[in-house]
Short mmCIF file of C-alpha atoms and ligand atoms in Angstrom, two decimals:
data_model
loop_
_atom_site.label_atom_id
_atom_site.label_comp_id
_atom_site.label_asym_id
_atom_site.label_seq_id
_atom_site.Cartn_x
_atom_site.Cartn_y
_atom_site.Cartn_z
CA MET A 1 -15.05 59.11 3.64
CA LEU A 2 -13.28 55.66 3.01
CA PRO A 3 -14.66 52.91 4.59
CA ASN A 4 -13.17 51.44 7.81
CA PHE A 5 -11.10 48.24 6.88
CA SER A 6 -10.48 46.14 9.58
CA PRO A 7 -6.32 46.18 10.12
CA VAL A 8 -6.44 42.57 8.41
CA ILE A 9 -8.64 41.67 5.37
CA ALA A 10 -10.06 38.20 5.39
CA GLY A 11 -9.21 36.86 1.46
CA THR A 12 -12.73 34.31 0.91
CA MET A 13 -10.62 33.03 -2.38
CA LEU A 14 -10.20 29.08 -0.89
CA TRP A 15 -12.95 29.15 1.27
CA GLY A 16 -15.34 27.84 -1.58
CA GLU A 17 -14.87 25.41 -4.60
CA TRP A 18 -11.41 26.63 -5.06
CA GLY A 19 -10.00 25.48 -1.97
CA ARG A 20 -11.79 24.32 1.39
CA LYS A 21 -15.09 23.56 -0.10
CA LEU A 22 -16.83 24.93 3.00
CA ASP A 23 -20.59 24.82 3.23
CA THR A 24 -22.65 27.49 4.39
CA TYR A 25 -23.13 26.71 7.95
CA SER A 26 -19.37 26.67 8.02
CA ILE A 27 -18.71 29.82 5.88
CA SER A 28 -21.41 31.51 8.50
CA ASP A 29 -19.26 29.91 11.22
CA LEU A 30 -16.28 31.53 9.70
CA ILE A 31 -17.63 34.79 9.56
CA HIS A 32 -18.62 35.08 13.13
CA HIS A 33 -15.12 33.75 14.10
CA CYS A 34 -13.76 36.40 11.94
CA LEU A 35 -15.77 38.72 13.81
CA LEU A 36 -15.07 37.43 17.09
CA HIS A 37 -11.30 38.27 16.33
CA GLY A 38 -11.60 41.72 14.82
CA ILE A 39 -11.40 40.93 11.43
CA THR A 40 -14.59 42.69 9.71
CA THR A 41 -13.80 43.30 6.13
CA PHE A 42 -14.11 40.12 3.34
CA ASP A 43 -12.03 40.10 0.23
CA HIS A 44 -14.02 38.68 -2.96
CA ALA A 45 -14.11 38.40 -6.62
CA ASP A 46 -16.58 37.32 -9.06
CA ILE A 47 -14.50 34.84 -10.38
CA TYR A 48 -13.66 32.93 -7.11
CA GLY A 49 -14.38 29.41 -7.01
CA GLY A 50 -15.32 29.76 -11.06
CA TYR A 51 -18.09 32.11 -9.96
CA THR A 52 -19.49 30.34 -7.13
CA THR A 53 -17.86 31.62 -3.61
CA GLU A 54 -19.33 35.03 -3.88
CA ALA A 55 -22.98 33.34 -3.96
CA ASP A 56 -21.70 30.72 -1.33
CA PHE A 57 -20.65 33.53 0.91
CA GLY A 58 -23.70 35.46 0.29
CA ALA A 59 -26.37 32.37 1.58
CA ALA A 60 -23.86 32.12 4.93
CA PHE A 61 -24.11 35.89 5.39
CA ILE A 62 -27.56 35.81 5.67
CA GLN A 63 -27.96 32.41 7.47
CA SER A 64 -25.31 34.48 9.91
CA GLY A 65 -27.87 36.92 11.23
CA ILE A 66 -24.87 39.15 11.45
CA LYS A 67 -26.00 42.76 10.42
CA ARG A 68 -24.65 44.52 7.12
CA ALA A 69 -23.07 47.38 9.04
CA ASP A 70 -20.95 45.24 10.73
CA ILE A 71 -18.55 43.78 7.93
CA GLN A 72 -16.95 45.38 5.06
CA LEU A 73 -17.27 43.62 1.66
CA ILE A 74 -14.76 43.64 -1.02
CA THR A 75 -14.99 42.51 -4.70
CA LYS A 76 -13.49 42.52 -8.03
CA CYS A 77 -14.40 42.52 -11.74
CA GLY A 78 -12.95 42.21 -15.10
CA ILE A 79 -11.76 38.85 -15.65
CA LYS A 80 -13.79 36.77 -18.03
CA LEU A 81 -12.43 32.91 -17.14
CA ILE A 82 -13.52 29.50 -19.00
CA THR A 83 -15.57 27.72 -16.52
CA PRO A 84 -18.64 25.47 -17.47
CA ASN A 85 -21.32 28.27 -16.04
CA ARG A 86 -19.67 30.89 -18.51
CA ASP A 87 -19.71 31.28 -22.35
CA ASN A 88 -16.47 32.25 -22.77
CA ARG A 89 -13.96 30.99 -25.47
CA VAL A 90 -10.79 32.66 -24.42
CA ALA A 91 -9.61 33.86 -20.86
CA HIS A 92 -9.58 37.28 -20.98
CA TYR A 93 -10.33 40.49 -19.78
CA ASP A 94 -13.68 43.10 -20.10
CA TYR A 95 -13.72 46.20 -18.87
CA THR A 96 -16.51 47.75 -21.39
CA LYS A 97 -19.27 50.09 -19.05
CA ASP A 98 -22.01 47.24 -20.16
CA HIS A 99 -19.60 44.47 -18.27
CA ILE A 100 -18.50 46.47 -15.02
CA ILE A 101 -22.14 47.66 -14.38
CA LYS A 102 -23.58 44.13 -15.15
CA SER A 103 -20.64 42.50 -12.88
CA CYS A 104 -21.05 44.56 -10.03
CA GLU A 105 -25.16 43.92 -9.80
CA ARG A 106 -24.62 40.32 -10.12
CA SER A 107 -21.77 40.75 -7.35
CA LEU A 108 -24.48 42.51 -5.31
CA ALA A 109 -27.01 39.86 -5.71
CA ASN A 110 -24.78 37.07 -5.09
CA LEU A 111 -23.13 38.69 -1.76
CA LYS A 112 -27.09 39.66 -0.78
CA THR A 113 -25.94 43.08 -0.39
CA GLU A 114 -27.18 46.57 -1.36
CA TYR A 115 -23.86 47.80 -1.51
CA LEU A 116 -20.39 47.11 -1.84
CA ASP A 117 -17.76 49.17 0.52
CA LEU A 118 -15.00 48.98 -2.14
CA PHE A 119 -15.14 47.64 -5.86
CA LEU A 120 -11.83 47.07 -7.77
CA LEU A 121 -10.54 46.34 -11.61
CA HIS A 122 -9.44 43.11 -10.89
CA ARG A 123 -6.27 42.91 -13.72
CA PRO A 124 -5.50 45.96 -16.24
CA SER A 125 -6.23 45.19 -19.72
CA PRO A 126 -4.38 46.43 -22.43
CA LEU A 127 -7.62 47.27 -24.12
CA MET A 128 -9.36 49.23 -21.34
CA ASP A 129 -10.51 52.75 -22.05
CA ALA A 130 -10.25 54.62 -18.82
CA ALA A 131 -12.79 57.26 -19.65
CA GLU A 132 -15.20 54.23 -20.51
CA ILE A 133 -14.27 52.42 -17.05
CA VAL A 134 -14.86 55.71 -15.24
CA GLU A 135 -18.28 56.22 -16.85
CA ALA A 136 -19.46 52.91 -15.20
CA ILE A 137 -17.59 53.47 -11.93
CA THR A 138 -19.49 57.15 -11.52
CA LEU A 139 -22.59 55.67 -12.16
CA LEU A 140 -22.20 52.83 -9.82
CA LYS A 141 -21.47 55.59 -7.03
CA ASP A 142 -24.06 57.85 -7.92
CA GLN A 143 -26.76 54.85 -7.72
CA GLY A 144 -25.24 54.15 -4.08
CA LYS A 145 -23.78 50.55 -5.43
CA ILE A 146 -20.25 51.24 -4.22
CA LEU A 147 -18.64 53.32 -1.62
CA SER A 148 -15.32 53.28 -3.01
CA PHE A 149 -13.37 52.35 -6.13
CA GLY A 150 -9.93 51.11 -6.74
CA LEU A 151 -7.33 48.90 -8.80
CA SER A 152 -5.75 45.60 -8.51
CA ASN A 153 -2.64 44.67 -10.10
CA PHE A 154 -2.43 48.23 -11.90
CA THR A 155 1.57 49.72 -12.50
CA PRO A 156 1.81 53.40 -11.95
CA SER A 157 1.26 54.38 -15.22
CA GLN A 158 -1.85 52.30 -15.80
CA SER A 159 -2.87 53.81 -12.33
CA ASP A 160 -2.46 56.86 -14.24
CA LEU A 161 -4.49 56.61 -16.81
CA ILE A 162 -7.51 55.70 -14.34
CA ARG A 163 -6.47 58.57 -11.99
CA GLN A 164 -6.94 61.29 -14.82
CA HIS A 165 -10.82 60.52 -14.69
CA THR A 166 -11.39 59.98 -10.93
CA PRO A 167 -9.80 59.27 -7.74
CA VAL A 168 -8.47 55.90 -7.01
CA SER A 169 -8.52 54.89 -3.31
CA TYR A 170 -6.72 51.49 -3.13
CA ASN A 171 -4.66 49.01 -5.36
CA GLN A 172 -4.35 45.55 -4.54
CA ILE A 173 -1.20 44.02 -5.77
CA GLU A 174 1.01 41.11 -4.36
CA PHE A 175 3.40 41.85 -1.96
CA SER A 176 5.14 39.89 0.80
CA LEU A 177 8.64 39.25 2.12
CA THR A 178 9.43 36.79 -0.53
CA HIS A 179 7.45 39.17 -3.17
CA HIS A 180 8.78 42.88 -2.07
CA MET A 181 9.96 44.40 -5.23
CA PRO A 182 7.21 46.62 -5.11
CA MET A 183 8.88 48.35 -2.42
CA THR A 184 12.29 48.89 -4.78
CA ASP A 185 10.78 49.54 -8.39
CA GLY A 186 8.54 52.07 -7.26
CA SER A 187 4.91 50.98 -6.94
CA LEU A 188 4.69 51.49 -3.19
CA ASP A 189 6.20 54.82 -3.48
CA TYR A 190 3.82 55.85 -6.11
CA MET A 191 1.10 55.10 -4.24
CA LYS A 192 1.92 57.19 -1.29
CA LEU A 193 2.49 59.97 -3.18
CA HIS A 194 -0.82 59.91 -4.87
CA GLY A 195 -2.81 58.75 -1.37
CA ILE A 196 -3.60 55.13 -3.21
CA ARG A 197 -3.45 53.04 0.01
CA PRO A 198 -1.65 49.42 -0.98
CA MET A 199 -3.83 46.04 -0.05
CA ALA A 200 -0.80 43.07 -0.26
CA TRP A 201 -2.47 39.93 -1.88
CA ALA A 202 -0.79 36.44 -0.97
CA PRO A 203 0.93 38.09 1.85
CA LEU A 204 3.06 34.96 3.31
CA GLY A 205 4.49 34.91 -0.16
CA VAL A 206 5.90 31.01 -0.36
CA VAL A 207 7.31 31.11 2.94
CA PHE A 208 4.65 27.96 3.88
CA LYS A 209 4.29 26.66 0.06
CA GLU A 210 8.09 26.25 -0.92
CA SER A 211 11.01 24.54 0.92
CA THR A 212 14.12 26.35 -0.60
CA PRO A 213 17.28 27.87 1.12
CA GLN A 214 15.14 31.06 1.10
CA THR A 215 12.34 30.19 2.79
CA GLY A 216 14.91 28.18 5.38
CA ARG A 217 16.58 31.61 5.77
CA ILE A 218 13.37 33.05 6.45
CA LYS A 219 11.97 30.49 9.06
CA LYS A 220 15.20 30.31 10.91
CA VAL A 221 15.01 34.11 11.26
CA LEU A 222 11.31 34.17 12.33
CA GLN A 223 11.83 31.69 14.90
CA SER A 224 14.46 33.52 16.27
CA PHE A 225 11.96 36.20 16.69
CA ASN A 226 8.64 34.68 18.08
CA LYS A 227 9.86 35.09 21.59
CA LYS A 228 10.72 38.66 21.60
CA TYR A 229 7.38 39.94 20.00
CA GLY A 230 5.12 37.17 21.89
CA SER A 231 4.27 36.34 18.27
CA ASP A 232 4.32 33.30 15.55
CA ASP A 233 5.51 32.97 11.93
CA ASP A 234 2.71 34.25 9.97
CA THR A 235 1.98 37.33 12.68
CA LEU A 236 5.40 38.23 12.15
CA LEU A 237 5.57 38.23 7.87
CA LEU A 238 2.14 39.95 8.08
CA ASN A 239 4.07 42.60 10.58
CA TRP A 240 6.65 43.22 8.51
CA ILE A 241 4.43 44.11 5.67
CA MET A 242 2.48 46.51 7.86
CA ARG A 243 6.07 48.09 9.06
CA HIS A 244 6.05 49.90 5.37
CA PRO A 245 4.98 53.24 5.62
CA SER A 246 2.52 53.42 2.87
CA LYS A 247 0.17 51.54 5.39
CA ILE A 248 -0.11 48.15 3.52
CA ILE A 249 -3.29 46.07 4.33
CA PRO A 250 -2.56 42.47 4.60
CA VAL A 251 -5.38 40.37 2.52
CA ALA A 252 -4.70 37.38 4.38
CA GLY A 253 -5.98 33.67 2.84
CA THR A 254 -6.18 31.31 5.51
CA ALA A 255 -9.31 29.47 6.38
CA ASP A 256 -7.99 27.88 9.60
CA LYS A 257 -9.88 29.00 12.59
CA ASN A 258 -6.53 29.09 14.89
CA ARG A 259 -4.84 31.19 12.40
CA ILE A 260 -7.59 33.57 11.89
CA SER A 261 -8.15 33.97 15.36
CA ARG A 262 -4.16 35.32 15.85
CA LEU A 263 -4.36 37.58 12.44
CA LYS A 264 -5.18 40.96 14.54
CA LEU A 265 -2.05 40.20 16.38
CA ALA A 266 0.03 41.36 13.59
CA ASP A 267 -1.38 45.02 14.43
CA THR A 268 -0.42 45.25 17.96
CA PHE A 269 3.65 46.00 17.85
CA VAL A 270 5.91 47.42 16.08
CA MET A 271 8.96 45.27 14.38
CA ASP A 272 11.99 47.00 15.31
CA GLN A 273 14.19 48.21 12.11
CA GLU A 274 16.87 46.04 12.77
CA ASP A 275 14.88 42.83 12.77
CA TRP A 276 12.68 44.21 9.90
CA PHE A 277 15.97 44.32 8.01
CA GLU A 278 17.24 41.14 9.16
CA LEU A 279 14.20 39.55 7.57
CA TRP A 280 14.40 41.38 4.18
CA GLU A 281 18.41 40.40 4.18
CA ALA A 282 17.26 36.65 4.89
CA SER A 283 14.68 36.91 1.93
CA MET A 284 17.52 38.42 -0.31
CA GLY A 285 20.13 35.93 0.70
CA GLN A 286 22.21 39.02 1.03
CA LYS A 287 22.95 42.20 2.92
CA VAL A 288 21.69 45.49 1.83
CA PRO A 289 24.17 47.57 -0.07
N1 NAP B 1 -6.22 40.86 -6.30
C1 NAP B 1 -5.63 39.56 -6.74
O1 NAP B 1 -5.01 39.51 -7.97
C2 NAP B 1 -5.43 38.65 -5.87
C3 NAP B 1 -4.64 37.46 -6.02
C4 NAP B 1 -4.63 36.54 -5.36
C5 NAP B 1 -5.40 36.43 -4.00
N2 NAP B 1 -5.91 37.95 -3.56
C6 NAP B 1 -6.72 37.59 -2.45
O2 NAP B 1 -5.64 37.54 -1.19
C7 NAP B 1 -6.19 36.56 -0.66
C8 NAP B 1 -4.80 36.10 0.24
O3 NAP B 1 -4.43 35.41 -0.50
P1 NAP B 1 -3.34 34.20 -0.38
O4 NAP B 1 -4.09 33.01 -0.27
O5 NAP B 1 -2.53 33.77 -1.68
O6 NAP B 1 -2.44 34.23 0.69
P2 NAP B 1 -1.65 33.72 1.85
O7 NAP B 1 -2.47 34.43 2.86
O8 NAP B 1 -0.70 33.99 1.53
O9 NAP B 1 -1.40 32.28 1.63
C9 NAP B 1 -2.80 31.28 2.30
C10 NAP B 1 -2.21 30.24 2.10
O10 NAP B 1 -1.34 29.81 3.03
C11 NAP B 1 -1.66 28.86 3.98
N3 NAP B 1 -1.09 29.08 5.48
C12 NAP B 1 -1.21 30.17 5.97
N4 NAP B 1 -0.62 30.46 7.05
C13 NAP B 1 0.11 29.06 7.29
C14 NAP B 1 0.84 28.09 8.00
N5 NAP B 1 1.35 28.77 9.12
N6 NAP B 1 1.36 27.11 7.60
C15 NAP B 1 1.18 26.58 6.34
N7 NAP B 1 0.44 27.38 5.57
C16 NAP B 1 -0.41 28.27 5.68
C17 NAP B 1 -3.09 28.59 4.23
O11 NAP B 1 -3.78 27.37 4.39
P3 NAP B 1 -4.80 27.52 5.65
O12 NAP B 1 -6.25 27.91 5.24
O13 NAP B 1 -5.10 25.85 6.13
O14 NAP B 1 -4.19 28.08 6.64
C18 NAP B 1 -3.76 29.17 2.49
O15 NAP B 1 -3.60 28.29 1.87
C19 NAP B 1 -7.22 35.77 -1.44
O16 NAP B 1 -7.98 35.12 -0.58
C20 NAP B 1 -8.03 36.81 -2.06
O17 NAP B 1 -9.24 37.08 -1.39
C21 NAP B 1 -6.07 38.81 -5.07
#
């Protein structure tokens, strides 16, 4: 049985060293705030904060007094970065059995938990051997250290390599109104066909990061919809993603309490079909053919 994730997942990439540099109290407070507003699932990776954010979160989780069963934890392995606390000479990927197992065990220790609800391979490696990967994953599952397994940034053919040996439950990919190619290049169709649930990272795309004719067009349409849906720009962008039939779960990167308190609203309405296409049209800068 798959874990019961919240409709929107909280991404922790920018909570620590790589972003807000929150202290233990503030992270604990933010975890409580997420739970209060219906966000119970937290997305991590071993590398976040230069291999520090998992441990920051783990310390805060212990301090929060929240029961483990009340949250779900996702983390990823496989990227080896050059950072002061690692001995890597060249940034690379490592999917050897030994590294996968050690990385999982280190994440468990950092996050102060006995199990991960979901363990993902962060990025495909040209050198990965699917059979070896699956040996590690099977062992971790048998030991009860991971409840479910998935991929991140894997193409359909790379996913097939893994699926030859074991079922894949999730693939976390970049997807948003401004990065919508997975909808038309077969990636999301493939996932739907094979029972792989997509998760979308950077779900707001570049809408708040860049000021371009594209983001200008998008913002204009969003503003015209806010009143109709009793919503705001971020919520509409998440709702647009969730309208896709592959049932994409957005991984939202905000660490802002006001924005977090509105995330769950994205799951409370169904966007009218023509409105959905109007937003896509605004992103593409042209009508659908
Ligand atoms: N699997 C992968 O390869 C991969 C890659 C990248 C990320 N991820 C995961 O995906 C998560 C989300 O990624 P992301 O951070 O790129 O996602 P995002 O939710 O698209 O972007 C978050 C950023 O947008 C800002 N923001 C949100 N709403 C805003 C608004 N209304 N106006 C202005 N700025 C706004 C946030 O700032 P505030 O904090 O101030 O709201 C934050 O800096 C990460 O935390 C991580 O867990 C996975």
